[in-house]
Coordinates of C-alpha atoms in Angstrom, one line a residue:
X1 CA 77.8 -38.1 -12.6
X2 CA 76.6 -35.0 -10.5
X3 CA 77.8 -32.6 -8.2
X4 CA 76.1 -33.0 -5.1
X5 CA 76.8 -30.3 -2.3
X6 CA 76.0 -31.2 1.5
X7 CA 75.7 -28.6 3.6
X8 CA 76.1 -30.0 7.5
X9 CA 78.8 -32.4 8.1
X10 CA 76.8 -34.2 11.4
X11 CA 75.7 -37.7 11.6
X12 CA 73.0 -37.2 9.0
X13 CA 74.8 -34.7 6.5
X14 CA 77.7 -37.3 6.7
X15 CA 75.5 -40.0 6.0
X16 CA 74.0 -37.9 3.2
X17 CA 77.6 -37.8 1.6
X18 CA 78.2 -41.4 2.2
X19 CA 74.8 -42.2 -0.1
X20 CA 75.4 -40.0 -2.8
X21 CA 79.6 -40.5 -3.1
X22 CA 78.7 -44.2 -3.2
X23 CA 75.8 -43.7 -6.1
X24 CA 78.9 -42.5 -7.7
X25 CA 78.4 -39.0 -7.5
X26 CA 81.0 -36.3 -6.6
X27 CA 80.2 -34.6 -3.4
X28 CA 81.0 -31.0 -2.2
X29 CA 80.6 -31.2 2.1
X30 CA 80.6 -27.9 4.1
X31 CA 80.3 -27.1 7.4
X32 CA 80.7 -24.1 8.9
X33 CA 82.4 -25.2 11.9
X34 CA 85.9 -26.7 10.4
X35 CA 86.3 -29.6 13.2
X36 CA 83.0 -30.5 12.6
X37 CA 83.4 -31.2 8.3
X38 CA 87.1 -33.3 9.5
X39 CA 84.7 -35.3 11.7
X40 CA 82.1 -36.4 8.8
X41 CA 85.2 -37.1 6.7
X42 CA 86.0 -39.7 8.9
X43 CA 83.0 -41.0 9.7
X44 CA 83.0 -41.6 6.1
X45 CA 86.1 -43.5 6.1
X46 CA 85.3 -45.4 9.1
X47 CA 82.0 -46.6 7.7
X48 CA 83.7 -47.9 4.3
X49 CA 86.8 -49.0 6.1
X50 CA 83.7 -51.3 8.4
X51 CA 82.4 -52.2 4.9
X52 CA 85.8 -53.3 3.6
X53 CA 86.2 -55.5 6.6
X54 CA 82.7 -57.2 6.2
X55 CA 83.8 -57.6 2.7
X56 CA 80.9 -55.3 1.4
X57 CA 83.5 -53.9 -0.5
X58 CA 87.1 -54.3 -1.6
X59 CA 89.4 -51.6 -0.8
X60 CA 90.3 -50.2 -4.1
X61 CA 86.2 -49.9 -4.1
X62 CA 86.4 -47.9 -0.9
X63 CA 89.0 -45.6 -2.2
X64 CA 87.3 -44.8 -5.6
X65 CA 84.0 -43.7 -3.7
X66 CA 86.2 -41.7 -1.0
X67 CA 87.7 -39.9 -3.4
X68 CA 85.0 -38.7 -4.8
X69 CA 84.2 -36.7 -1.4
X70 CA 85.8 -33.1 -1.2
X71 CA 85.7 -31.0 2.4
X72 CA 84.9 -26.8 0.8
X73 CA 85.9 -24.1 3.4
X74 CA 83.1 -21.8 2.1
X75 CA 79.2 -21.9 0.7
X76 CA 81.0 -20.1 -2.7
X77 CA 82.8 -23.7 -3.5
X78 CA 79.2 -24.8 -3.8
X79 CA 78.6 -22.7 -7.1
X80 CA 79.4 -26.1 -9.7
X81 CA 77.1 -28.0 -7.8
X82 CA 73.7 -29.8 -9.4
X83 CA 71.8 -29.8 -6.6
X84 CA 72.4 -28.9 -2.7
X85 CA 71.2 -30.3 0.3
X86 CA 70.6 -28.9 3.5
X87 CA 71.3 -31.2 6.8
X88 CA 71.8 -27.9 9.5
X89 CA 70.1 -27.2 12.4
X90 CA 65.9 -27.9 12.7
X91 CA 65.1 -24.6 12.9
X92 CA 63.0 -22.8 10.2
X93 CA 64.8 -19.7 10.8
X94 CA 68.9 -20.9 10.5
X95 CA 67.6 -23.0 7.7
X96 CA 65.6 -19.6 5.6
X97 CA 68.9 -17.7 5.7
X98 CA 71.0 -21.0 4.3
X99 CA 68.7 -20.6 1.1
X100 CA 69.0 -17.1 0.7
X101 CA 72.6 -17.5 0.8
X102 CA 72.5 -20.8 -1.4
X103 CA 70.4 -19.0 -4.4
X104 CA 73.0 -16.1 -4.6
X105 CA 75.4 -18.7 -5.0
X106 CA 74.0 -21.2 -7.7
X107 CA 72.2 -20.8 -10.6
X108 CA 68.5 -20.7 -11.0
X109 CA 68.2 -24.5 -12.3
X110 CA 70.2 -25.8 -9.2
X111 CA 67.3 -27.9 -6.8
X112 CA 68.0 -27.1 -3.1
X113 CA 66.7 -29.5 -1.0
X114 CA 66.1 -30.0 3.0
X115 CA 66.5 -33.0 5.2
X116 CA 63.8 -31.4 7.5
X117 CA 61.8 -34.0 9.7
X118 CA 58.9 -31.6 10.1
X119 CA 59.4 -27.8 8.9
X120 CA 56.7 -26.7 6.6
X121 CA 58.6 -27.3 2.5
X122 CA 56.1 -24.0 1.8
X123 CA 57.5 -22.2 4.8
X124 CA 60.7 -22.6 4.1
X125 CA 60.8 -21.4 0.4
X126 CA 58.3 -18.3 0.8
X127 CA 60.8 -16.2 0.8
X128 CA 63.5 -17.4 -1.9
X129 CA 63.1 -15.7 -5.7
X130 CA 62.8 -19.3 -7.0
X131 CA 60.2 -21.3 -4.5
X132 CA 59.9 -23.7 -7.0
X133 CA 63.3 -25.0 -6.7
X134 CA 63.0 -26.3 -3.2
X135 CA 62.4 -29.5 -2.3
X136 CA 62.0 -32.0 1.2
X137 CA 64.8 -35.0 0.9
X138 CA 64.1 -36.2 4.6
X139 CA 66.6 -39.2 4.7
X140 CA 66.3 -41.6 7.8
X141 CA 69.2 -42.2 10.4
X142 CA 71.4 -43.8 9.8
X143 CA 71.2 -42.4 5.8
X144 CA 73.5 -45.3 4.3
X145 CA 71.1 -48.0 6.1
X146 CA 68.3 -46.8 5.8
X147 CA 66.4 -47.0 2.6
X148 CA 63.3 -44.9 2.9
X149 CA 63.4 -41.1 1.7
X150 CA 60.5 -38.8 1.6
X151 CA 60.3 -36.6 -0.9
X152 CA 58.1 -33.3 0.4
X153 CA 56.4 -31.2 -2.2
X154 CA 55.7 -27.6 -0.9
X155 CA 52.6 -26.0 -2.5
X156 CA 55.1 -23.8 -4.6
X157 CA 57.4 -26.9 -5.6
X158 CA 58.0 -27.7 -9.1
X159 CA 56.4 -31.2 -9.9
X160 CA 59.0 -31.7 -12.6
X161 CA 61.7 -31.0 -9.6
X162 CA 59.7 -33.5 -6.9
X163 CA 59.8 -36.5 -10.5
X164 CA 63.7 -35.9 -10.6
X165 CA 64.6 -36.4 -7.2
X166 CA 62.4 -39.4 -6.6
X167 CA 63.9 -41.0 -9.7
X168 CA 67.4 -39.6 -8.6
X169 CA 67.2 -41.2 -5.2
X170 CA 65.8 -44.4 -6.9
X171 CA 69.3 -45.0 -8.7
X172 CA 70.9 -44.1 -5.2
X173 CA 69.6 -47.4 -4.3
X174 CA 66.7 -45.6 -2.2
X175 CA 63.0 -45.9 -1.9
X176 CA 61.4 -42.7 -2.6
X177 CA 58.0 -42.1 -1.3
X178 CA 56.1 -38.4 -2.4
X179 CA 54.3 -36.5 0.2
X180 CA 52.6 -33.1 0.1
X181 CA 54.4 -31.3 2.7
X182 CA 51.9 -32.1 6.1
X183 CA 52.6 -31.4 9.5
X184 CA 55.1 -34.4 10.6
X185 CA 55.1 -35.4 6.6
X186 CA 54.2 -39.2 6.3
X187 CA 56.0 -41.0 9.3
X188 CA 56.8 -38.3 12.1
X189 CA 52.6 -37.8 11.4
X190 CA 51.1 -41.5 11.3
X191 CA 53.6 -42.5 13.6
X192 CA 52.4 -40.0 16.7
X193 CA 49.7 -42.8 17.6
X194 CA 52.2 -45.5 18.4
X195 CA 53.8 -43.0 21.1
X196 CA 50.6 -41.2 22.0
X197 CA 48.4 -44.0 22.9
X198 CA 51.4 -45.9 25.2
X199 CA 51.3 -42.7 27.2
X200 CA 47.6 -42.3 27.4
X201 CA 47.6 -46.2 28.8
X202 CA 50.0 -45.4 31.3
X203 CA 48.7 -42.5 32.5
X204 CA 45.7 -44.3 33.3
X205 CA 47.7 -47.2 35.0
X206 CA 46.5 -49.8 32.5
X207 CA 49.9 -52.0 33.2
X208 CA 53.8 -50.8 33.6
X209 CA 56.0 -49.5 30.6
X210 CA 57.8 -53.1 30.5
X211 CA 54.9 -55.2 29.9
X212 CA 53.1 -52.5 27.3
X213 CA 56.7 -52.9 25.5
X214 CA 56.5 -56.5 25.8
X215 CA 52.9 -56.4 24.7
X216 CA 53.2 -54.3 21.6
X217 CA 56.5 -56.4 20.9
X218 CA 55.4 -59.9 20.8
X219 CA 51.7 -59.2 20.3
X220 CA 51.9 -56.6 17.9
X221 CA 55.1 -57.3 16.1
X222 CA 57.0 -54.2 16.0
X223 CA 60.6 -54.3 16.4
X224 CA 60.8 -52.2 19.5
X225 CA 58.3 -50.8 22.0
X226 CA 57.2 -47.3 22.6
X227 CA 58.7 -46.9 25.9
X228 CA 62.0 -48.4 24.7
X229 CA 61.7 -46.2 21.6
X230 CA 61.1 -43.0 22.6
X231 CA 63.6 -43.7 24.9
X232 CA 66.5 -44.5 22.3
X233 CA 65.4 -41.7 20.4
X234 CA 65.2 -39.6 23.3
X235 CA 62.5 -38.1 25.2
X236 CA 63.1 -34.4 24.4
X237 CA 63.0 -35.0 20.7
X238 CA 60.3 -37.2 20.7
X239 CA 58.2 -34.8 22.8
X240 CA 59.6 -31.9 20.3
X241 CA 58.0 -33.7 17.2
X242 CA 54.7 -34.2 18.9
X243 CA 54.7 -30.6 19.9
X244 CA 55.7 -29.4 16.5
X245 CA 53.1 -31.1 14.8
X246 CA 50.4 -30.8 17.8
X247 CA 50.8 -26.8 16.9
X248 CA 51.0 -26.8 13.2
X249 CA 47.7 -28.7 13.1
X250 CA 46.0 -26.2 15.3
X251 CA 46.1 -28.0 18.8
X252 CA 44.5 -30.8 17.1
X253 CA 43.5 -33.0 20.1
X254 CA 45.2 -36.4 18.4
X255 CA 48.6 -34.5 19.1
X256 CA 48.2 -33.3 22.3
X257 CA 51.8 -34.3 24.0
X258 CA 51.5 -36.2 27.0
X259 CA 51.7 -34.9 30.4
X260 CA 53.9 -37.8 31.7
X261 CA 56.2 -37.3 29.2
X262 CA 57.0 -33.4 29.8
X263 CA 57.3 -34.3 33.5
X264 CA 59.9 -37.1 32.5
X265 CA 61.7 -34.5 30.1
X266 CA 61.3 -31.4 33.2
X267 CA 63.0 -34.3 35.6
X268 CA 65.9 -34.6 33.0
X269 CA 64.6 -38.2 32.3
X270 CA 65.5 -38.4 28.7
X271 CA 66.3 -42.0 27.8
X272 CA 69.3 -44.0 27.0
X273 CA 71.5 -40.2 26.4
X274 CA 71.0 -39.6 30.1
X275 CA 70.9 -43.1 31.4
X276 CA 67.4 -43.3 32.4
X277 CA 64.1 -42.4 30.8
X278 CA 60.9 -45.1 31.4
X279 CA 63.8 -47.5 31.9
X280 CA 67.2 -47.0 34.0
X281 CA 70.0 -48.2 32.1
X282 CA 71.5 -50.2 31.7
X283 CA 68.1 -52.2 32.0
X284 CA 67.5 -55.5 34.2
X285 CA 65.1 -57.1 32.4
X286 CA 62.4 -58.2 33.9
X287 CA 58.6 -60.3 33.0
X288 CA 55.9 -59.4 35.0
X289 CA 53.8 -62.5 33.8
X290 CA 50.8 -64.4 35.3
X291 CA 52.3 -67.9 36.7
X292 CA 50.3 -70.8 36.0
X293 CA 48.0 -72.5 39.2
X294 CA 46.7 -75.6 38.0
X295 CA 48.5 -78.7 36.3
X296 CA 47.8 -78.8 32.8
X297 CA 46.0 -82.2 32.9
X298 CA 43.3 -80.8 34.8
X299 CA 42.7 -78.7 31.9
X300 CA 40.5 -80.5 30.1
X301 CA 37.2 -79.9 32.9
X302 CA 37.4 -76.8 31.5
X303 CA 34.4 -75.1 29.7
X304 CA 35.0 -71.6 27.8
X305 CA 32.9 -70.2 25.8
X306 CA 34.3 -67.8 22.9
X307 CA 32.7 -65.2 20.6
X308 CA 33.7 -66.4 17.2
X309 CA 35.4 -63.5 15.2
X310 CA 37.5 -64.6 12.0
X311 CA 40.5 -63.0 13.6
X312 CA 41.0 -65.3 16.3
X313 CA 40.8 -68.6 14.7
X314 CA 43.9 -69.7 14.7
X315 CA 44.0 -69.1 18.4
X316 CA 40.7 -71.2 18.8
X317 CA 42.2 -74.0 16.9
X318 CA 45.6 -73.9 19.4
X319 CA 43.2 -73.9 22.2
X320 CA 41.5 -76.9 21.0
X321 CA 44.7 -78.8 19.8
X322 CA 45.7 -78.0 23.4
X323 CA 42.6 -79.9 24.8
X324 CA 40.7 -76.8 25.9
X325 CA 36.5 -77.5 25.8
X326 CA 36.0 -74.9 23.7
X327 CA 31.8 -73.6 23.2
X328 CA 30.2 -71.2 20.7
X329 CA 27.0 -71.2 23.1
X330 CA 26.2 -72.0 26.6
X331 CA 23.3 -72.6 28.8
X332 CA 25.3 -71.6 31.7
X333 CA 25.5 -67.6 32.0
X334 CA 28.5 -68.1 34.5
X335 CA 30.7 -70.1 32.2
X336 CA 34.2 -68.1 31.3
X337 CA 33.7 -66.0 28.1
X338 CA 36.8 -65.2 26.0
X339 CA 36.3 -62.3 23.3
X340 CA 38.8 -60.4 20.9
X341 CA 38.3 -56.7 22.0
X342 CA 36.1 -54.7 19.8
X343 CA 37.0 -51.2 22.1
X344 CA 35.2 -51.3 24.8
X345 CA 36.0 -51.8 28.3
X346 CA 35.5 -55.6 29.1
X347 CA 33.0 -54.0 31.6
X348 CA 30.9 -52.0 29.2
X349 CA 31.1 -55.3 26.9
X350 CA 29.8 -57.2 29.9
X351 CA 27.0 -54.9 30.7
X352 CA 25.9 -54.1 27.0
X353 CA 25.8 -58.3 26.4
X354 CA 25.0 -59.5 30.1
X355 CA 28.0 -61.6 30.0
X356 CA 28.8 -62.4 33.9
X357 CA 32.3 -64.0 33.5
X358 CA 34.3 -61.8 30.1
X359 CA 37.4 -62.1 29.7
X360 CA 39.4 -60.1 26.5
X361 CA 41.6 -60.5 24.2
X362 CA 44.2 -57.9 22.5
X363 CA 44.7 -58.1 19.2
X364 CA 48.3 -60.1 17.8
X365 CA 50.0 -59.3 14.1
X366 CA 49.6 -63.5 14.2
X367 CA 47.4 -65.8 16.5
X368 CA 48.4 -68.5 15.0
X369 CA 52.3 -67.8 16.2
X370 CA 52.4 -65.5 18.8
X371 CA 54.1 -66.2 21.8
X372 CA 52.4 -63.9 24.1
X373 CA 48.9 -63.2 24.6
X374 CA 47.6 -59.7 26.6
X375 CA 44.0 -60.1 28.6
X376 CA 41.5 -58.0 30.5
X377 CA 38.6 -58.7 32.5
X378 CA 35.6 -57.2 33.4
X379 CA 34.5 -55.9 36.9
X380 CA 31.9 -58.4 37.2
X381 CA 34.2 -61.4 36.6
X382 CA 34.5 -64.4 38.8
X383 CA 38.8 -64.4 39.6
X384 CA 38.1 -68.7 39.0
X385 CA 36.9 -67.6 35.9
X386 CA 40.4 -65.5 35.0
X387 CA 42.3 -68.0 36.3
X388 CA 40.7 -70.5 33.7
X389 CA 41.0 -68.9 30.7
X390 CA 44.6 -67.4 31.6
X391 CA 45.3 -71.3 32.0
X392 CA 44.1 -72.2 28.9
X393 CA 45.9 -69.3 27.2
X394 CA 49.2 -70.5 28.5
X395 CA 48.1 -74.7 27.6
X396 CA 48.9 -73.0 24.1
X397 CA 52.8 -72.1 25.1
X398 CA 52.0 -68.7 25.7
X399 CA 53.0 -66.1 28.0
X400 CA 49.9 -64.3 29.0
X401 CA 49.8 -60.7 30.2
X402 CA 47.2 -59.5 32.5
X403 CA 46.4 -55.4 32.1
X404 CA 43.6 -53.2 33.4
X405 CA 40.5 -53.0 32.2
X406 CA 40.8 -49.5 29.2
X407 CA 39.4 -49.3 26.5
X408 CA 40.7 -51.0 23.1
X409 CA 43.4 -52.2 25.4
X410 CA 46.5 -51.9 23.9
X411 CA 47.8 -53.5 20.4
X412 CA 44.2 -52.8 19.0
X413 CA 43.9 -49.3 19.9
X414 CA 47.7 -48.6 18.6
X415 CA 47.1 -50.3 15.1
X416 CA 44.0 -48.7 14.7
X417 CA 44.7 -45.4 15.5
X418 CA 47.9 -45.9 13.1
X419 CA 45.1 -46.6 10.3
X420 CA 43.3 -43.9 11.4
X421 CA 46.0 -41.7 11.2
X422 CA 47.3 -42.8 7.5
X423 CA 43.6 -43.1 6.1
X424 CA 43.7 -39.3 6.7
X425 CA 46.6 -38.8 5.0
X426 CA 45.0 -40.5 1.9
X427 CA 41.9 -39.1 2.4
X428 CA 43.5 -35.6 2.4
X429 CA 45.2 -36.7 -0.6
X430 CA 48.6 -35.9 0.8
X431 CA 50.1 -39.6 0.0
X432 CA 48.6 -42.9 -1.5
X433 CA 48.0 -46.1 0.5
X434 CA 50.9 -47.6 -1.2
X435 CA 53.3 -45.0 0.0
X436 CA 52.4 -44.4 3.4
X437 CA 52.3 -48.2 3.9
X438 CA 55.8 -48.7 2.2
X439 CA 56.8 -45.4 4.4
X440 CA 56.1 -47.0 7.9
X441 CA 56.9 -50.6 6.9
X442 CA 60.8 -49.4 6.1
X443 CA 60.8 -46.0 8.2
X444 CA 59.6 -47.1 11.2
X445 CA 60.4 -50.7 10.6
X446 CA 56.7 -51.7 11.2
X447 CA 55.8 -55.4 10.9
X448 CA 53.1 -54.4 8.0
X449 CA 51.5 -51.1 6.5
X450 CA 48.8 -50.1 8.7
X451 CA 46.1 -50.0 5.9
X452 CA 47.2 -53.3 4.7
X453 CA 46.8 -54.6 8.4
X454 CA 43.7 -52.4 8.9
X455 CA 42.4 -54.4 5.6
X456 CA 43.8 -57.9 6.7
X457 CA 41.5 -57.3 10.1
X458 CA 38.3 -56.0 8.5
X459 CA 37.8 -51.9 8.4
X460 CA 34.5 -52.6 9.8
X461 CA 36.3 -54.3 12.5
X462 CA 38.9 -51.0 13.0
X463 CA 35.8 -48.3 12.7
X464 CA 34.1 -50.5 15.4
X465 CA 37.1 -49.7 17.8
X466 CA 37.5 -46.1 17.0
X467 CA 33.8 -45.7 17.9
X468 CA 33.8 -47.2 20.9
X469 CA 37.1 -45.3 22.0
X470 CA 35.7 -42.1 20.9
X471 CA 31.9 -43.2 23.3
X472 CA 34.4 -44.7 25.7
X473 CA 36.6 -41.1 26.2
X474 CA 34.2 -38.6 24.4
X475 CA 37.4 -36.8 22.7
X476 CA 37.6 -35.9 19.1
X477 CA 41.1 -37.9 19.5
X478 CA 39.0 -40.5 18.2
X479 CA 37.2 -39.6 15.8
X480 CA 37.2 -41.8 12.8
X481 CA 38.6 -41.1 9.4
X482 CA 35.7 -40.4 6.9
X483 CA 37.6 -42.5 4.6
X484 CA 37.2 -45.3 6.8
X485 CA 33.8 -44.8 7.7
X486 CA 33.3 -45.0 3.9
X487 CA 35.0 -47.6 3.0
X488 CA 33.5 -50.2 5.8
X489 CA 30.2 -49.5 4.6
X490 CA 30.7 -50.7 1.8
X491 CA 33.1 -53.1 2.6
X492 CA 36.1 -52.2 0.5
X493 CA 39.7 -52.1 1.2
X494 CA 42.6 -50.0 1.2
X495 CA 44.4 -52.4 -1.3
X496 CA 43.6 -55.0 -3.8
X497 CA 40.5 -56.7 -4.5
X498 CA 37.5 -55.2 -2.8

């Protein structure tokens, strides 16, 4: 049994307590504001008490780890303690002076540790006599739920310290995953994209918030999205992160904060806190989808033509169990023309293939199941030859969701600028494809890893996007990751059998 000291009793230093008392450590908690450590002690107790009465635990159990927890009046109480973690204030400055204080308090072998989201490890230990000893714990909120810590190795960090805590955390009932300590780390990095590119399609009008959430929802497969997201987590603090690591990656260009979201911040639009972000709450939901205009037994005088890609066949073989005349070629250069999106506009794809009548296709986590399906069309399309193939989208049970014709509309560009994103990351030998998928799948609650999904759709298939984004906008945003320009040469994959 160890000695843990937490140093901030808030919502995360709390829940830091909670983990480790329950792991059967002893756990010193100090705050420097009295109220405030009295507060996490009963968050405590009210969280086992909720655990007691969903029979998680008995109540004898509850009381053993609760007594375990003792509230200290003073950093000196902290001197016993095995290792300390820090869960203050996010700001590099506060948290500097903590450590000095800390390492005239413990001895030389006690680890200190931060629960930074995105504060350089290396920054924060420059100027402690031991820079070795300090290491990133970045737990998730809520701590007891979630299971996902990354451990952060600055460039001074003892590797023996970074193989303890990972294995410590491990018997906490935890899921380690080592990073080098990055701008943003592993999550607050990869996961920019999934914010950055909803923005970038709504500043160009390419549909409304609620149907891009609905999209990247039942298309894409993510729990919540980004719209409803940032605005649970709130968009100050979203817009914080992405400026934090925007700067500490030298203004690099896939960072750049959006300018719709600093004008919903300036307007005091933050989300749920303030009762209105993209969505006034609470919200009236509403589905903005296409409604049918022909009966569906006049269906089968239809003729549409699709470009065969291995992704969509289980949507082909719906469309034909639904009765659709489905036609790999056809004489007739007006016939509707139904295409999985490869990047480009549907217009550009029109032009560049002299196809009169295109029609595209986002991508979906699962053609075969998906209940909603999101289209664009080019400029030169025929509206008879939208309404056919939105009516043979919907003979299939699903809900089809018309947007503007942008580039890599929207679930592709997201999941492969995710990929993008975490390729780097391996590429720049900060993390392994293993971790950073494990790290978004339970961080971020992500439906799949995005190199595992980049590998399940083909990497030539995801550098083909990113190429025609970057033609398509001409910004360095979208330039694609060596490794993945490597890699789908030669066909391999991120994981398993190339």
């Amino acid at each position: 049994m160890l000695i843990i000291g937490v140093v901030g009793a808030g919502t995360m230093g709390s829940g830091i307590a909670q983990v480790a008392i329950a792991a059967g450590e002893t756990v010193k908690l100090f705050d420097p504001v009295a109220e405030a450590s009295l507060r996490g002690r009963d968050m405590i107790k009210k969280n086992l008490n909720f655990l007691v009465d969903k029979k998680k635990l008995t109540s004898d159990e509850s009381s053993d780890i609760f007594s375990r927890l003792d509230i200290i009046n003073s950093l000196s109480d902290l001197a016993s303690c095995d290792l300390v973690i820090e869960a203050i204030v996010e700001n590099e400055s506060v948290k500097k002076d903590l450590f000095k204080n800390l390492e005239s308090i413990v001895s030389p072998e006690v680890i200190l540790a931060t629960n930074t989201s995105s504060i350089s490890i290396t920054a924060l230990s420059n100027e402690l006599e031991y820079p070795g000893r300090l290491v990133g714990m970045h737990f998730f909120n809520p701590a007891p739920r979630m299971k996902l810590i990354e451990v952060v190795k600055g460039l001074r960090t003892s590797d023996a310290h970074i193989d303890y805590i990972a294995k410590l955390v491990k018997r906490w009932g935890k899921a380690p995953v080592i990073t080098k300590s990055t701008p943003g780390f592993i999550v607050n990095r990869v996961a920019r994209p999934f914010y950055g590119e909803a923005l970038r399609v709504l500043m160009e009008f390419g549909t409304d918030h609620a149907s891009l959430d609905n999209i990247i929802r039942e298309c894409g497969g993510f729990p919540l999205g980004p719209c409803q997201l940032m605005d649970l987590i709130g968009l100050d603090v979203n817009l914080s992160v992405t400026q934090s690591v925007y700067e500490a990656t030298a203004f690099d260009p896939r960072y750049a904060p959006s300018l719709l979201q600093q004008e919903l911040v300036r307007a005091g639009k933050l989300g749920r806190k303030s009762g209105e972000g993209f969505y006034t709450y609470p919200v009236n939901d509403s589905d903005l989808d296409i409604i049918n205009t022909i009966k569906k037994d006049e269906l089968g005088s239809y003729r549409v033509r699709f470009i065969k890609n291995a992704s969509i066949e289980s949507l082909i073989a719906r469309l034909t169990a639904a009765g659709i005349n489905l036609v790999e070629t056809a004489r007739d250069p007006n016939i509707a023309t139904l295409a999985l999106t490869d990047g480009r506009t549907a217009t550009q794809r029109a032009y560049d293939e002299s196809i009169s009548n295109l029609v595209l296709i986002d991508l979906c986590m699962n053609f075969k199941t998906t209940q909603r399906i999101a289209v664009s069309h080019s400029d030169q399309c025929d509206p008879i030859a939208v309404t056919q193939i939105i009516d043979a989208l919907k003979s299939t049970g699903c809900k089809v969701t018309v947007i503007q014709d942008i580039a890599g509309m929207i679930v592709a560009r997201t999941v492969a600028m995710l990929a993008n994103e975490a390729a780097d990351l391996v590429h720049q030998r900060i993390t392994t494809p293993n971790e950073v998928d494990m790290a978004m799948t339970l961080g971020t609650g992500y439906p799949i890893g995005p190199l595992l999904w980049a590998d399940q759709i083909g990497l030539k298939n995801i550098s083909e996007i990113l190429k025609h984004l970057y033609e398509h906008y001409g910004s360095s945003r979208y330039r694609t990751s060596p490794l993945i320009q490597r890699k789908s040469i030669t066909n391999q994959k991120f994981h398993g059998a190339q």
